[in-house]
Amino acid sequence: MNAMTQTGKHGAAGQYLGYALQPVRLCFHLLNVPSGASVSLEHLDDVAVHLVGGEVVLEQSKSALKQNPISDWAADLWKSLANWLSFMAAGEIDPATSHFRLYVTPVKAGAFATALNDAKTDADVEALVANLVKAHSKLKAAPACDADVQAFLNADAAHRAALVKNVAVVSVDADPVDPIRAIFKPTVSPLILDLVCERAIGAAKEAADRLIRAGKPAILDADAFQAEQRAFVQKNNLPGLLSSFTKQPPVEAVEQLIADRPAFVRQLELIEVGDEACVRAVSDYLRTLADISIWGESGLIFEKNLSDWDDDLIGRYEHVSAEVHDVQAGHTATVRGRIVYRRCAQLQPPLDGRVVPGHFVHGSFNALAHGLRLGWHPDYQTLLEPAT
């Protein structure tokens, strides 16, 4: 399927299946929290877990790809602590019901961060502060984070103790997607594991973004999200099904391709299918390209599968075209072409024995029409210039 394989590989900007760290953590918590909880994005903190009893877990997530955010005088470490103390001072969070997590990936460590994580008693807090003052006094120059260090040292003692005793420094994942993979792994085929994870992260991000665009707090119900993901896995995790993990392409992309008038669009113009049918054809064509790229990268299909698929579709087209020629000879060439096109679009053949989405069949026929390997109008070869 040459017209299809010319598209770029399915790739993503970003580090974690194409997403930034915050949406990945949002997704993980939505899948992992107990029943009745909710999870927010950029509401109380980067991510926050809201438990049924009123307790909250505020999480700051830090990427350590280029530096160590939890080294002793790291700006990220001290900014997080200072922010949490400022939330307490402003009355934005209740020290009695708040827990704090500093999540760092990949794995990093720091002496102060370790002591901070391990401090659970008032005596531990006093020792931590004393050691900090001692270490700070030995510095030859004030660190860049000194304002936040001083904010920690000068904070209300009760607030500081509440923070230290309830903070966890978590840096155990080489890849933050791994905890999500672990959740899906028992029930999902290895071939589609990353696709399912990517889809779940995208669903979490889109749900949060939708609320933010509406001017509402991005607080998501975890039970509803988990139910949605279970339904998706049950529907798509079948050996005889090739599931699409793509969405409808942007309207702008569809309109641009129609304006460019590639060969398959000109074929549709010859049989006068109308604007609405043309929009659907272009949308299905673009989704088909994306599906093939994703399935190919995941090892779900191979070039031989696509070659056999093309041959099968061309054979089915030839049967439909011959029947229309015999039975519908009284119609104009344009009408006969529309009949052939619509009958082909309604076909639902399997690809390598697996059921495929309807848009994939439709898009595949248009990909073949783009390469002029088949055509709708009886005289398409003389009416169209060769595809470039």
Coordinates of C-alpha atoms in Angstrom, one line a residue:
M1 CA 0.0 0.0 0.0
N2 CA 2.4 2.6 -1.3
A3 CA 0.2 5.6 -0.7
M4 CA -0.1 4.7 2.9
T5 CA 3.5 3.7 3.8
Q6 CA 4.7 7.1 2.6
T7 CA 3.3 8.7 5.7
G8 CA 5.7 9.4 8.6
K9 CA 6.1 7.1 11.5
H10 CA 3.8 7.4 14.4
G11 CA 6.0 9.4 16.8
A12 CA 5.5 11.8 19.6
A13 CA 7.0 14.9 20.9
G14 CA 7.9 14.3 24.6
Q15 CA 9.5 11.7 26.7
Y16 CA 6.9 9.3 27.9
L17 CA 4.8 7.8 25.0
G18 CA 4.5 11.3 23.7
Y19 CA 3.3 13.0 26.9
A20 CA 4.8 15.2 29.6
L21 CA 5.3 13.9 33.1
Q22 CA 2.2 15.5 34.7
P23 CA -0.4 13.7 32.5
V24 CA 1.4 10.4 33.0
R25 CA 1.1 10.8 36.8
L26 CA -2.5 12.0 36.5
C27 CA -3.3 8.8 34.6
F28 CA -1.4 6.6 37.1
H29 CA -3.3 8.0 40.1
L30 CA -6.7 7.7 38.3
L31 CA -6.0 4.1 37.8
N32 CA -4.5 3.4 41.2
V33 CA -6.4 5.3 43.8
P34 CA -9.1 3.7 46.0
S35 CA -12.8 3.8 45.2
G36 CA -14.5 7.1 45.7
A37 CA -11.3 9.2 45.2
S38 CA -10.7 11.9 42.6
V39 CA -7.5 13.2 41.1
S40 CA -6.8 16.8 40.0
L41 CA -4.4 18.4 37.6
E42 CA -2.9 21.8 38.2
H43 CA -5.5 22.6 40.8
L44 CA -4.0 22.3 44.3
D45 CA -0.6 21.2 42.8
D46 CA 0.9 19.6 39.7
V47 CA -1.3 16.6 40.6
A48 CA -3.4 16.0 43.7
V49 CA -5.3 12.9 45.0
H50 CA -8.5 13.8 46.8
L51 CA -9.5 10.9 49.2
V52 CA -13.0 10.2 50.4
G53 CA -12.3 11.2 54.0
G54 CA -11.1 14.6 53.0
E55 CA -7.4 13.9 53.0
V56 CA -5.4 15.1 50.0
V57 CA -2.0 14.1 48.6
L58 CA -0.2 16.9 46.8
E59 CA 2.3 15.8 44.3
Q60 CA 5.1 17.7 42.7
S61 CA 6.5 15.7 39.7
K62 CA 10.1 16.4 38.5
S63 CA 11.9 15.1 35.5
A64 CA 15.5 14.2 36.3
L65 CA 16.7 13.5 32.7
K66 CA 19.2 16.4 32.8
Q67 CA 19.8 17.1 36.5
N68 CA 19.1 15.8 40.0
P69 CA 16.1 17.6 41.4
I70 CA 16.7 16.2 44.9
S71 CA 20.4 16.9 45.4
D72 CA 21.0 18.7 48.7
W73 CA 20.7 22.2 47.3
A74 CA 18.6 21.6 44.2
A75 CA 16.3 24.4 43.3
D76 CA 13.4 22.0 42.5
L77 CA 13.6 20.4 46.0
W78 CA 13.5 23.7 47.9
K79 CA 11.0 25.4 45.7
S80 CA 8.6 22.5 46.3
L81 CA 9.0 22.7 50.1
A82 CA 8.6 26.4 50.1
N83 CA 5.5 26.2 48.0
W84 CA 3.8 23.7 50.3
L85 CA 4.7 25.8 53.3
S86 CA 3.2 28.9 51.6
F87 CA 0.0 27.0 50.9
M88 CA -0.3 26.3 54.6
A89 CA 0.4 29.8 55.6
A90 CA -2.2 31.1 53.2
G91 CA -4.8 28.7 54.5
E92 CA -5.1 27.0 51.1
I93 CA -4.5 23.6 52.5
D94 CA -5.1 22.0 55.9
P95 CA -1.9 20.7 57.5
A96 CA -3.9 18.1 59.5
T97 CA -5.3 16.4 56.3
S98 CA -2.5 17.0 53.8
H99 CA 0.2 14.7 52.6
F100 CA 3.0 15.6 50.2
R101 CA 4.9 13.7 47.6
L102 CA 7.9 14.7 45.5
Y103 CA 8.0 12.3 42.6
V104 CA 11.3 12.2 40.6
T105 CA 12.1 10.1 37.5
P106 CA 14.4 8.5 36.5
V107 CA 15.9 7.3 39.8
K108 CA 17.9 9.9 41.8
A109 CA 19.0 10.3 45.4
G110 CA 20.2 13.0 47.8
A111 CA 21.2 12.9 51.4
F112 CA 18.8 15.6 52.6
A113 CA 16.0 14.2 50.5
T114 CA 16.5 10.8 52.1
A115 CA 16.5 12.3 55.6
L116 CA 13.4 14.3 54.7
N117 CA 11.6 11.2 53.5
D118 CA 12.5 9.2 56.7
A119 CA 11.6 11.9 59.3
K120 CA 8.4 10.8 61.0
T121 CA 8.6 12.2 64.5
D122 CA 9.0 15.6 66.2
A123 CA 12.5 14.5 67.2
D124 CA 13.3 13.6 63.6
V125 CA 12.2 17.0 62.5
E126 CA 14.3 18.8 65.1
A127 CA 17.4 16.7 64.0
L128 CA 16.7 17.4 60.3
V129 CA 16.5 21.2 60.9
A130 CA 19.6 21.2 63.1
N131 CA 21.6 19.3 60.5
L132 CA 20.3 21.6 57.8
V133 CA 21.4 24.7 59.7
K134 CA 24.8 23.1 60.3
A135 CA 25.3 22.2 56.6
H136 CA 24.1 25.6 55.4
S137 CA 26.6 27.4 57.7
K138 CA 29.5 25.5 56.1
L139 CA 28.7 26.7 52.6
K140 CA 31.2 29.1 51.2
A141 CA 28.5 30.9 49.2
A142 CA 24.7 31.0 49.4
P143 CA 23.1 28.6 47.0
A144 CA 20.8 29.7 44.3
C145 CA 17.9 28.2 46.2
D146 CA 18.8 30.2 49.4
A147 CA 15.5 32.2 49.5
D148 CA 13.5 28.9 49.6
V149 CA 15.9 27.4 52.2
Q150 CA 15.4 30.4 54.4
A151 CA 11.6 30.1 53.9
F152 CA 11.8 26.6 55.2
L153 CA 13.9 27.5 58.2
N154 CA 11.8 30.5 59.1
A155 CA 8.4 28.9 58.5
D156 CA 5.9 28.3 61.3
A157 CA 7.3 25.4 63.3
A158 CA 4.0 23.5 63.4
H159 CA 3.6 23.9 59.6
R160 CA 7.2 22.8 59.0
A161 CA 6.7 19.8 61.3
A162 CA 3.5 18.8 59.5
L163 CA 5.2 19.0 56.2
V164 CA 8.3 17.1 57.1
K165 CA 6.4 14.3 58.8
N166 CA 4.0 13.9 55.9
V167 CA 6.2 14.2 52.9
A168 CA 7.4 11.3 50.8
V169 CA 10.3 11.6 48.3
V170 CA 9.6 9.0 45.6
S171 CA 12.3 8.1 43.0
V172 CA 12.0 4.5 42.0
D173 CA 10.9 4.5 38.4
A174 CA 13.3 4.5 35.5
D175 CA 10.3 5.2 33.3
P176 CA 7.1 6.7 34.8
V177 CA 5.0 4.8 32.4
D178 CA 6.1 1.5 34.0
P179 CA 3.6 1.7 36.9
I180 CA 0.8 2.2 34.4
R181 CA 2.1 -0.8 32.3
A182 CA 2.1 -2.9 35.5
I183 CA -1.6 -2.1 36.0
F184 CA -2.6 -3.2 32.5
K185 CA -0.1 -6.0 32.0
P186 CA -2.1 -8.8 33.7
T187 CA -5.1 -8.3 31.2
V188 CA -3.6 -6.8 28.1
S189 CA -1.7 -8.4 25.2
P190 CA 2.0 -7.4 25.2
L191 CA 1.5 -6.3 21.5
I192 CA -0.9 -3.5 22.5
L193 CA 0.3 -2.8 26.0
D194 CA 2.0 0.5 25.1
L195 CA -0.9 1.5 22.9
V196 CA -3.4 1.0 25.7
C197 CA -1.2 3.0 28.1
E198 CA -0.8 5.8 25.6
R199 CA -4.6 5.8 25.0
A200 CA -5.2 5.9 28.8
I201 CA -2.8 8.8 29.4
G202 CA -4.3 10.7 26.4
A203 CA -7.8 10.2 27.8
A204 CA -6.8 11.5 31.2
K205 CA -5.1 14.5 29.7
E206 CA -8.0 15.3 27.4
A207 CA -10.5 15.0 30.2
A208 CA -8.5 17.5 32.3
D209 CA -7.9 19.8 29.4
R210 CA -11.6 19.9 28.6
L211 CA -12.4 21.0 32.1
I212 CA -9.7 23.7 32.1
R213 CA -10.9 25.0 28.8
A214 CA -14.4 25.3 30.3
G215 CA -13.0 27.3 33.2
K216 CA -13.6 24.5 35.7
P217 CA -11.2 22.8 38.1
A218 CA -9.6 19.8 36.5
I219 CA -10.8 17.3 39.0
L220 CA -11.5 13.8 37.6
D221 CA -13.6 11.0 39.1
A222 CA -11.3 8.0 39.4
D223 CA -14.1 5.4 39.5
A224 CA -15.5 6.7 36.2
F225 CA -12.1 6.8 34.6
Q226 CA -11.3 3.2 35.7
A227 CA -14.7 2.0 34.3
E228 CA -14.0 3.6 31.0
Q229 CA -10.5 2.0 30.7
R230 CA -11.9 -1.4 31.7
A231 CA -14.6 -1.1 29.0
F232 CA -12.0 0.0 26.4
V233 CA -9.7 -3.0 27.2
Q234 CA -12.5 -5.5 27.2
K235 CA -13.6 -4.2 23.8
N236 CA -10.2 -4.0 22.1
N237 CA -8.1 -6.7 23.8
L238 CA -9.3 -9.5 21.5
P239 CA -7.0 -11.6 19.3
G240 CA -9.4 -11.5 16.3
L241 CA -9.7 -7.7 16.3
L242 CA -7.4 -4.9 15.0
S243 CA -8.5 -1.9 17.1
S244 CA -8.0 1.6 16.1
F245 CA -6.2 3.8 18.6
T246 CA -6.6 7.0 16.5
K247 CA -9.1 9.8 16.7
Q248 CA -10.8 11.8 14.1
P249 CA -8.2 14.0 12.4
P250 CA -8.3 17.8 12.9
V251 CA -10.8 19.6 10.8
E252 CA -8.0 21.8 9.5
A253 CA -6.0 18.8 8.2
V254 CA -9.1 17.4 6.4
E255 CA -9.9 20.8 4.8
Q256 CA -6.2 21.2 3.7
L257 CA -6.1 17.8 2.0
I258 CA -9.4 18.5 0.2
A259 CA -8.0 21.8 -1.0
D260 CA -4.8 20.0 -2.2
R261 CA -7.0 17.7 -4.4
P262 CA -4.9 14.5 -4.3
A263 CA -5.8 11.8 -6.8
F264 CA -8.4 10.1 -4.6
V265 CA -10.2 13.3 -4.0
R266 CA -10.3 14.0 -7.7
Q267 CA -11.7 10.5 -8.2
L268 CA -14.5 11.4 -5.9
E269 CA -15.1 14.7 -7.8
L270 CA -15.5 12.7 -11.0
I271 CA -18.5 10.8 -9.5
E272 CA -19.9 13.8 -7.7
V273 CA -20.2 12.3 -4.3
G274 CA -20.8 15.7 -2.6
D275 CA -19.0 17.6 0.0
E276 CA -20.1 15.6 3.1
A277 CA -19.0 12.3 1.6
C278 CA -15.7 13.8 0.5
V279 CA -15.0 15.1 4.1
R280 CA -15.7 11.6 5.4
A281 CA -13.5 10.0 2.8
V282 CA -10.5 12.3 3.6
S283 CA -11.0 11.8 7.4
D284 CA -11.1 8.0 7.0
Y285 CA -8.1 8.1 4.7
L286 CA -6.0 10.0 7.3
R287 CA -7.1 7.7 10.1
T288 CA -6.2 4.7 8.0
L289 CA -2.7 6.1 7.5
A290 CA -2.3 6.6 11.2
D291 CA -3.6 3.2 12.1
I292 CA -1.2 1.4 9.7
S293 CA 1.7 3.4 11.2
I294 CA 0.7 2.5 14.8
W295 CA 0.0 -1.1 14.0
G296 CA 3.2 -1.5 12.1
E297 CA 5.4 0.0 14.8
S298 CA 3.6 -2.2 17.4
G299 CA 4.2 -5.4 15.4
L300 CA 0.5 -6.0 14.8
I301 CA 0.8 -6.0 11.0
F302 CA 3.6 -6.4 8.5
E303 CA 4.2 -5.3 4.9
K304 CA 3.1 -8.7 3.6
N305 CA -0.2 -8.3 5.4
L306 CA -0.7 -4.9 3.7
S307 CA 0.2 -6.3 0.3
D308 CA -2.3 -9.2 0.6
W309 CA -4.9 -6.7 1.9
D310 CA -4.4 -4.5 -1.2
D311 CA -4.8 -7.5 -3.5
D312 CA -7.9 -8.6 -1.6
L313 CA -9.6 -5.2 -1.9
I314 CA -8.7 -4.8 -5.6
G315 CA -10.3 -8.2 -6.2
R316 CA -13.4 -7.3 -4.4
Y317 CA -13.6 -4.0 -6.3
E318 CA -13.3 -5.7 -9.6
H319 CA -16.2 -8.0 -8.7
V320 CA -18.4 -5.0 -7.7
S321 CA -17.4 -3.0 -10.7
A322 CA -18.2 -5.9 -13.1
E323 CA -21.6 -6.4 -11.5
V324 CA -22.5 -2.8 -11.7
H325 CA -21.4 -2.7 -15.3
D326 CA -23.7 -5.6 -16.1
V327 CA -26.7 -4.6 -14.0
Q328 CA -26.6 -0.8 -14.0
A329 CA -25.7 -0.2 -17.6
G330 CA -28.7 2.1 -18.1
H331 CA -27.2 4.7 -15.7
T332 CA -24.7 7.3 -16.6
A333 CA -21.0 6.7 -16.0
T334 CA -21.1 9.1 -13.0
V335 CA -23.9 7.3 -11.3
R336 CA -22.4 3.9 -12.0
G337 CA -19.1 5.2 -10.4
R338 CA -21.0 6.3 -7.3
I339 CA -22.7 2.9 -7.0
V340 CA -19.3 1.1 -7.2
Y341 CA -17.8 3.5 -4.6
R342 CA -20.6 3.1 -2.1
R343 CA -20.8 -0.7 -2.4
C344 CA -17.0 -0.9 -1.8
A345 CA -17.3 1.4 1.2
Q346 CA -19.8 -0.9 2.7
L347 CA -17.6 -4.0 2.5
Q348 CA -16.1 -5.3 5.8
P349 CA -13.4 -7.8 4.8
P350 CA -10.9 -9.0 7.5
L351 CA -7.2 -8.2 7.4
D352 CA -5.2 -11.3 7.9
G353 CA -8.2 -12.9 9.5
R354 CA -8.8 -10.0 11.9
V355 CA -11.8 -7.7 12.0
V356 CA -10.8 -4.1 11.2
P357 CA -12.7 -0.8 11.9
G358 CA -15.1 0.4 9.1
H359 CA -13.1 3.6 8.5
F360 CA -10.1 1.4 7.8
V361 CA -11.7 -0.4 4.8
H362 CA -13.1 2.9 3.4
G363 CA -9.7 4.6 3.9
S364 CA -7.9 1.7 2.3
F365 CA -10.0 1.8 -0.8
N366 CA -9.3 5.6 -1.1
A367 CA -5.6 4.9 -0.7
L368 CA -5.7 2.5 -3.6
A369 CA -7.7 5.1 -5.6
H370 CA -5.0 7.6 -4.8
G371 CA -2.4 5.4 -6.4
L372 CA -4.8 4.8 -9.4
R373 CA -4.8 1.0 -8.7
L374 CA -8.5 1.2 -8.9
G375 CA -11.1 3.9 -9.8
W376 CA -14.7 4.7 -9.5
H377 CA -15.6 6.4 -12.7
P378 CA -15.5 3.9 -15.6
D379 CA -13.1 6.2 -17.5
Y380 CA -11.0 7.3 -14.6
Q381 CA -7.7 6.4 -16.2
T382 CA -8.3 8.7 -19.1
L383 CA -9.8 11.5 -17.0
L384 CA -7.1 11.7 -14.4
E385 CA -3.4 12.5 -14.7
P386 CA -1.1 10.0 -13.0
A387 CA -0.8 10.5 -9.2
T388 CA 2.4 12.3 -8.2

